Short mmCIF file of C-alpha atoms and ligand atoms in Angstrom, two decimals:
data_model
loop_
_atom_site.label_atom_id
_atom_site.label_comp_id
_atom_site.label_asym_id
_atom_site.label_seq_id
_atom_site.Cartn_x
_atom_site.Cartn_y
_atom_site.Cartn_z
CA UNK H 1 0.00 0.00 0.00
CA UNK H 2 2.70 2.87 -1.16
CA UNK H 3 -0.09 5.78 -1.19
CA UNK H 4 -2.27 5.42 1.83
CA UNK H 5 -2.78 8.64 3.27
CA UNK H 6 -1.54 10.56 -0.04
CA UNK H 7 -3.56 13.05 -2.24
CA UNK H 8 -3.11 12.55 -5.84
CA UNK H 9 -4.79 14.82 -8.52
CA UNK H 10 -4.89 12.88 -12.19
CA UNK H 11 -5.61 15.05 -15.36
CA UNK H 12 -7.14 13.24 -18.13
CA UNK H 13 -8.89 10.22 -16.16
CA UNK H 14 -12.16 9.90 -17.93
CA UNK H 15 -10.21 7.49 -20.68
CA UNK H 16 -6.99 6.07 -21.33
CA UNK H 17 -3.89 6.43 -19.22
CA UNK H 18 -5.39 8.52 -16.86
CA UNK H 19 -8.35 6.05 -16.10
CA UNK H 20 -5.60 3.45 -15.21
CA UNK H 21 -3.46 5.25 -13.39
CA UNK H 22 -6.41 6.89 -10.85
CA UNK H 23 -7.25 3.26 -10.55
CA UNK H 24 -4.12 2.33 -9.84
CA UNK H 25 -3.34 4.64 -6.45
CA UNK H 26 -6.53 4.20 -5.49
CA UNK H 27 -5.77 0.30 -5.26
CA UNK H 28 -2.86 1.60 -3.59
CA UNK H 29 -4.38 3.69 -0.93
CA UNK H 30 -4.36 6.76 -2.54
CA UNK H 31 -7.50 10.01 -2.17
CA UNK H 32 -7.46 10.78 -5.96
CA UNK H 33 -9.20 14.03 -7.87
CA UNK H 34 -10.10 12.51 -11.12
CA UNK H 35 -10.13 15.70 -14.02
CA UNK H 36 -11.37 15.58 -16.99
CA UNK H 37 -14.75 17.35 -18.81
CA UNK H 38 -16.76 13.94 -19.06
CA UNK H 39 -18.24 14.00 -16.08
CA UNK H 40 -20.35 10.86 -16.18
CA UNK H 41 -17.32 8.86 -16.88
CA UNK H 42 -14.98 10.28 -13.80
CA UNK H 43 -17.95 8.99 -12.11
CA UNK H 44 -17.78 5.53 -13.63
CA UNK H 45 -14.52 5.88 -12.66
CA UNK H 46 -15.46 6.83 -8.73
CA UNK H 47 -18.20 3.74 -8.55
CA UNK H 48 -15.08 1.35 -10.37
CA UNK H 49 -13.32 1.90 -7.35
CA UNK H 50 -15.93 1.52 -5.09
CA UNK H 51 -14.33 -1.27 -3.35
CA UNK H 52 -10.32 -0.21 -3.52
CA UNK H 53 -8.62 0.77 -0.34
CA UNK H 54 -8.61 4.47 -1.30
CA UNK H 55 -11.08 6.56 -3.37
CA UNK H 56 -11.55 8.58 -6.07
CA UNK H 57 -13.15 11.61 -6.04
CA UNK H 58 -14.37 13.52 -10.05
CA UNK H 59 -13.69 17.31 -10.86
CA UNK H 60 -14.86 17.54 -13.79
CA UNK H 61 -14.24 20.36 -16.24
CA UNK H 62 -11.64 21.74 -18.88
CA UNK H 63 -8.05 22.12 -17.85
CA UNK H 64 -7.31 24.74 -20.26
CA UNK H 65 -8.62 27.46 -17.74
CA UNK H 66 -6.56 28.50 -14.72
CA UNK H 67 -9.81 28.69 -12.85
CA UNK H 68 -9.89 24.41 -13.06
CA UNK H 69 -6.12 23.78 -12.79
CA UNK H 70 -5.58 25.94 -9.38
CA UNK H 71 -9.70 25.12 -8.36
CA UNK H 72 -8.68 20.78 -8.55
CA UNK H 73 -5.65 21.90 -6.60
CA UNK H 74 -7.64 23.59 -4.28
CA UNK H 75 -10.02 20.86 -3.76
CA UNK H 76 -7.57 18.26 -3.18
CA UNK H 77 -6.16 20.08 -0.25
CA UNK H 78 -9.31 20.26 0.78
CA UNK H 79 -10.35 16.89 0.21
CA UNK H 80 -6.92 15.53 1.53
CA UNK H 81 -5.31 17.93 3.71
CA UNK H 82 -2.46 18.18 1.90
CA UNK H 83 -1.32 17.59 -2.49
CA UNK H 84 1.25 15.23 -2.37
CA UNK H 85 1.20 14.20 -6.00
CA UNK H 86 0.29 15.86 -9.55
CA UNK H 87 -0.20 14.15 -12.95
CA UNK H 88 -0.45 16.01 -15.49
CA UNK H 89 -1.56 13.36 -17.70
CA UNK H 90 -4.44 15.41 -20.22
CA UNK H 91 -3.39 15.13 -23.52
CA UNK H 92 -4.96 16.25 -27.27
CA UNK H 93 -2.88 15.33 -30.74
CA UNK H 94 -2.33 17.45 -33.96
CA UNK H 95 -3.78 15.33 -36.68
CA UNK H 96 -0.39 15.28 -37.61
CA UNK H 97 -0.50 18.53 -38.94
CA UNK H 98 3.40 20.11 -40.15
CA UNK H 99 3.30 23.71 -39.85
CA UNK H 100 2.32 24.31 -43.52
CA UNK H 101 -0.99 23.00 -42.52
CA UNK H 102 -1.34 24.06 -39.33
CA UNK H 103 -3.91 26.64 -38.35
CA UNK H 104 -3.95 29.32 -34.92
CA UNK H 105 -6.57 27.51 -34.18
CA UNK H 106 -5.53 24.04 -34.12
CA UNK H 107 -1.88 25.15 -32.68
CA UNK H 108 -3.74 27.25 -29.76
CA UNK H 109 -5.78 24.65 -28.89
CA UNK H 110 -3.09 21.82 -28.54
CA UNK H 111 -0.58 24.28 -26.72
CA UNK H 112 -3.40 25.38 -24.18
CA UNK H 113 -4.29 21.78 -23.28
CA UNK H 114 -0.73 20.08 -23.59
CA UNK H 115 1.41 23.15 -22.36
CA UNK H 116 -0.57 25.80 -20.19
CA UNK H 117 -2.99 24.05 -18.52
CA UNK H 118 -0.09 21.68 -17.00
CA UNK H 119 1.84 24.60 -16.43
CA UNK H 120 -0.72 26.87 -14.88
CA UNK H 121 -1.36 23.24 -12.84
CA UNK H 122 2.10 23.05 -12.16
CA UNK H 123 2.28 26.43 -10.84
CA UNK H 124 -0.09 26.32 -8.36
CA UNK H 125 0.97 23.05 -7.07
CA UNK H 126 4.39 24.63 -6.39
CA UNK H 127 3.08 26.95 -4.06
CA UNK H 128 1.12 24.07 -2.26
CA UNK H 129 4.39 21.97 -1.86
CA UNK H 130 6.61 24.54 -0.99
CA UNK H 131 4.59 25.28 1.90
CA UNK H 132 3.77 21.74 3.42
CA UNK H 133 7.00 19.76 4.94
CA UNK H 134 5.89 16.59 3.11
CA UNK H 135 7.15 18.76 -0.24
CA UNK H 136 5.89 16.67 -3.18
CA UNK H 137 6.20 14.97 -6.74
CA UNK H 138 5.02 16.30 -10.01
CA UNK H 139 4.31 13.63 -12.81
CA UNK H 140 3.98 14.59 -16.48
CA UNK H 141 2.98 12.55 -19.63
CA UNK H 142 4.85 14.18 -22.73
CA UNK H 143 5.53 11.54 -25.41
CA UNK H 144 8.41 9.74 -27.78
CA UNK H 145 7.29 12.97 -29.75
CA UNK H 146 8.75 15.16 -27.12
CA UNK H 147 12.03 13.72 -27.84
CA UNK H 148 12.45 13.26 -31.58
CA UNK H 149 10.60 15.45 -34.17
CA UNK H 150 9.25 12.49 -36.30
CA UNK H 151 6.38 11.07 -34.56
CA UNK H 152 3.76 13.74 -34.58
CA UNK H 153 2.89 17.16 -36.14
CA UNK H 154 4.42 20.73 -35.06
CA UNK H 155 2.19 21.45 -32.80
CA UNK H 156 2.17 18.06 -30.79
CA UNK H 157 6.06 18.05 -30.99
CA UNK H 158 6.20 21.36 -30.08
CA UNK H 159 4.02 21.10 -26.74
CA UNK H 160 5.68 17.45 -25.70
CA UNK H 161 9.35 18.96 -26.18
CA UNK H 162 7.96 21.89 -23.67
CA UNK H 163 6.86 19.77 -21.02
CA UNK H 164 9.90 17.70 -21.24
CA UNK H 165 11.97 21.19 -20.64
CA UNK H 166 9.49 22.53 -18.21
CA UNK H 167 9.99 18.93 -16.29
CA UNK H 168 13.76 19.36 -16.15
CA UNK H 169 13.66 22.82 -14.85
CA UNK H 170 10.96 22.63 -12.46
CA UNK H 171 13.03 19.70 -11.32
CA UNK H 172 16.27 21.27 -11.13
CA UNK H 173 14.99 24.34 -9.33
CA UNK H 174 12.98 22.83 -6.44
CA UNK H 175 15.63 19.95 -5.66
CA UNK H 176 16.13 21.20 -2.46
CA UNK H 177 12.71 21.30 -1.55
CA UNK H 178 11.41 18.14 -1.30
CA UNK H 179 10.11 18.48 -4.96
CA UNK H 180 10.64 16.01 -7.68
CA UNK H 181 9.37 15.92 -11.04
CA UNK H 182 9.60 14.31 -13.73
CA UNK H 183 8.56 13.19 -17.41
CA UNK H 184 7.69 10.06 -18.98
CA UNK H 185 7.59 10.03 -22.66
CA UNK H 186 5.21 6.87 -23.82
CA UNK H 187 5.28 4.97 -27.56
CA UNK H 188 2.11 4.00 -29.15
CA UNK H 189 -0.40 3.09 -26.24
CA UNK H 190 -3.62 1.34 -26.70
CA UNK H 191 -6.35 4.36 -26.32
CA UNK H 192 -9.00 6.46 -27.19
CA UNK H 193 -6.42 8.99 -28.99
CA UNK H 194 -6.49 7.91 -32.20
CA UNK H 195 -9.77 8.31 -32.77
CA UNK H 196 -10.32 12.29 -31.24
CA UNK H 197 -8.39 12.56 -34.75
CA UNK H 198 -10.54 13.73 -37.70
CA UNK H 199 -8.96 15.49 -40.34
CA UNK H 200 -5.80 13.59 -40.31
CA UNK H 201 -2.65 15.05 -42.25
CA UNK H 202 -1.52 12.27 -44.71
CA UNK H 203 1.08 14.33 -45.90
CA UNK H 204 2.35 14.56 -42.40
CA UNK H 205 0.74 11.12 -41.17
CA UNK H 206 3.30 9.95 -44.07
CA UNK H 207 6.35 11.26 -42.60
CA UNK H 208 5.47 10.43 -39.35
CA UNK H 209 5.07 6.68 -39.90
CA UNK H 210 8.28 6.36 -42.40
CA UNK H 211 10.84 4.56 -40.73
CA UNK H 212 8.46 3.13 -37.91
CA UNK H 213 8.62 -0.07 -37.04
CA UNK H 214 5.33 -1.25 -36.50
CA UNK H 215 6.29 -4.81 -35.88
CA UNK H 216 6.70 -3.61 -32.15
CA UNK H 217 3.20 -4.42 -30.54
CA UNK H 218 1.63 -0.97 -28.49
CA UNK H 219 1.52 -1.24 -25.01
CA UNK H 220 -1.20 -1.20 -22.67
CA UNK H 221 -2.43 2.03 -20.22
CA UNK H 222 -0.85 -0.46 -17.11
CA UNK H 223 2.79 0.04 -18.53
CA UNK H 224 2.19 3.46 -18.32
CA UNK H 225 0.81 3.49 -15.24
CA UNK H 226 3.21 0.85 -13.42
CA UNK H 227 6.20 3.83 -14.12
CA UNK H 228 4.02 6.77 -12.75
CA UNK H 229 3.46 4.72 -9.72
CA UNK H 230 6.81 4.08 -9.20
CA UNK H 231 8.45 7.63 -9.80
CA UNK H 232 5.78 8.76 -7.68
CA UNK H 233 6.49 6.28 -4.86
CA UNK H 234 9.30 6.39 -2.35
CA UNK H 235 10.93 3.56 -4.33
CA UNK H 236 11.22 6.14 -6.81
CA UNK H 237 12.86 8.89 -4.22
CA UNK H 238 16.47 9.08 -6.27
CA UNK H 239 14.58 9.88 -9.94
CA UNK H 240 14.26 13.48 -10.64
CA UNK H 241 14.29 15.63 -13.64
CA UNK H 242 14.23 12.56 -15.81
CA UNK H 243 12.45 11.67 -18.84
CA UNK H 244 11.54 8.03 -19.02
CA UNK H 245 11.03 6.91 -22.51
CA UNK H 246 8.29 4.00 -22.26
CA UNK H 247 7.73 2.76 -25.78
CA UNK H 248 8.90 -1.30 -26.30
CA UNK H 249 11.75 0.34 -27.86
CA UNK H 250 10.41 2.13 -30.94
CA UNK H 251 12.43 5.11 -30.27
CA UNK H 252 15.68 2.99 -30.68
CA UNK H 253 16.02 3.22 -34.63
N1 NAP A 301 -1.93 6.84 -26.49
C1 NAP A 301 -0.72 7.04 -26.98
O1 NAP A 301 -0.25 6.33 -27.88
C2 NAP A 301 0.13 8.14 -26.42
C3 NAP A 301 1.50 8.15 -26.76
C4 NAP A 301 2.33 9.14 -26.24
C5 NAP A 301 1.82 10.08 -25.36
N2 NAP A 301 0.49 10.05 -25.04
C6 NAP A 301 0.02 11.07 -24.10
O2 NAP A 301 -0.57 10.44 -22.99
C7 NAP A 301 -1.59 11.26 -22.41
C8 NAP A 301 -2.87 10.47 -22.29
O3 NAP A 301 -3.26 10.06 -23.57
P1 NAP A 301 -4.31 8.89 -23.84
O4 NAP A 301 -3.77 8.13 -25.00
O5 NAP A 301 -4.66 8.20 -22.59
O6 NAP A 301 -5.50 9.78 -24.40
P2 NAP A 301 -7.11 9.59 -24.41
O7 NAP A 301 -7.47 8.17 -24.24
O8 NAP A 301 -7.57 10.34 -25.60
O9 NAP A 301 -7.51 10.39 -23.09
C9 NAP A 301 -7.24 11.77 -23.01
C10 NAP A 301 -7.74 12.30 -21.69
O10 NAP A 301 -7.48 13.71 -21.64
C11 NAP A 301 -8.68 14.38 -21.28
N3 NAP A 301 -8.71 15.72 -21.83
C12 NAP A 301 -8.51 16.13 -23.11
N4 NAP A 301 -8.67 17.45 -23.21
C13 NAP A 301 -8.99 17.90 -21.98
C14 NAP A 301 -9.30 19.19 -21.45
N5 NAP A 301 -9.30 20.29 -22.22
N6 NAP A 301 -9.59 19.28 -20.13
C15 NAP A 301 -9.61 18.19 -19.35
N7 NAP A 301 -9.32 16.95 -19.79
C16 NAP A 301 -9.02 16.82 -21.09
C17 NAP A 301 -9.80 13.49 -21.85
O11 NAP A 301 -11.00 13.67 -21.12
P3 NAP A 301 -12.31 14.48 -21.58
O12 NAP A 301 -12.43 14.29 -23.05
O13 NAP A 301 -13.38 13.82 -20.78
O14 NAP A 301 -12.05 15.88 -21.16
C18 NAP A 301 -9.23 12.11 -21.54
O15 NAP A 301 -9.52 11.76 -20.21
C19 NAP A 301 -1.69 12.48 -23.35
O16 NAP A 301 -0.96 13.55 -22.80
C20 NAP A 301 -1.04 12.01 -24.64
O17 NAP A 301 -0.49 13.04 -25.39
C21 NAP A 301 -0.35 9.12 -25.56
#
């Protein structure tokens, strides 16, 4: 039971990653805020766990705004006492878009979810751990696309590099604090992702996929979940400003 007692707010929990991984320190003890706009399924979520040692608890609504990302921070203290752990785990993609066919629309609206509302998240949460003894431990989900420029379009790559910079800072600066945070960068996942994704680029699609070996299966939400567990656990105490690159080893070529 690594996470009895702890407060853990998940972004993103209504599908996917995020769904796993707010089941996942519940099992483990865990009072999680479950974030996301689809309200009915954070509370699928809530009854799922039901009968886990911990709980989790939806706050539903858009994390773009800085009135949600420092209101779920604001509720978990309240809720728990204390934040002990953020995941910033909310994700949108580009459609594989390069910039030739990108839009202001389409870039704003994949930096604001992606970039600022982690960040404005991020922000907050600093000045909750920075005043509590217990410090704390910031999680984020970037992607193999924050680490190469191949795997995604300009806007995606742009956001995931960010997060993997903000990661490494934030780390850096708050060392002696009692702070750690870190990134993990996943490969192809089995999720909902794919199909937000409407007005694909194939022109971009097509440079994205050259060179990918697809003979490497796509994982599962649990491998993702199993490494956010354990940064976030004491186990996990030495790992900080890292980016963990979870992807079965598609990144290697
Ligand atoms: N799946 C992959 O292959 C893969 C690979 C690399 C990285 N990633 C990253 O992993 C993270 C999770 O992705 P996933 O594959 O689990 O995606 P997913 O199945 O599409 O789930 C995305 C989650 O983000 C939430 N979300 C999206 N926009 C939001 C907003 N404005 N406000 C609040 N919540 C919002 C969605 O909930 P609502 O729609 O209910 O708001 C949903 O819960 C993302 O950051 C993604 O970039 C995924």
């Amino acid at each position: 039971m690594r996470f009895e007692g702890k407060t853990v707010i998940v972004t993103g929990a209504s599908a996917g990653m995020g769904y796993r991984i707010a089941l996942d320190f519940a099992n483990e003890g865990a009072t999680v805020i479950a974030v996301a706009r689809r309200k009915e399924r954070l509370e699928e979520l809530a009854k799922e766990a039901e009968n886990l040692t911990g709980k989790i608890l939806p706050y539903a609504g858009d994390v773009t705004t800085k009135e949600m990302a420092e209101g779920m921070i604001d509720y978990a203290v309240e809720q728990g006492g204390k934040l002990d752990i953020l995941v910033n785990n909310a994700g949108i993609m580009d459609e594989f878009k390069p910039l030739t066919e990108m839009t202001d629309e389409l870039w704003d609206k994949v930096m604001s979810v992606n970039l600022d509302g982690p960040v404005k998240a991020m922000r907050k949460a600093l000045e909750v751990m920075l005043e509590q003894e217990t410090g704390g431990n910031i999680v984020n989900i970037a992607s193999i696309g924050g680490i190469c420029g191949a795997r995604a379009g300009a806007a995606y790559t742009a956001s995931k590099h960010a997060m993997v910079g903000i990661s490494k800072n934030t780390a850096f600066m708050y060392a002696n604090n009692g702070i750690r945070c870190n990134v993990i960068c996943p490969g192809g996942i089995e999720t909902e992702i794919m199909s937000t994704q409407s007005d694909l680029s194939q022109f971009g699609l097509g440079r994205a996929m050259a060179g990918l070996d697809t003979s490497i299966p796509a994982g599962k939400t649990e491998d993702i979940s199993s490494i956010v567990l354990l940064i976030a656990s004491d186990e996990g105490k030495f790992i900080n400003g890292s980016t963990i690159v979870v992807d079965g080893g598609v990144s290697c070529n």
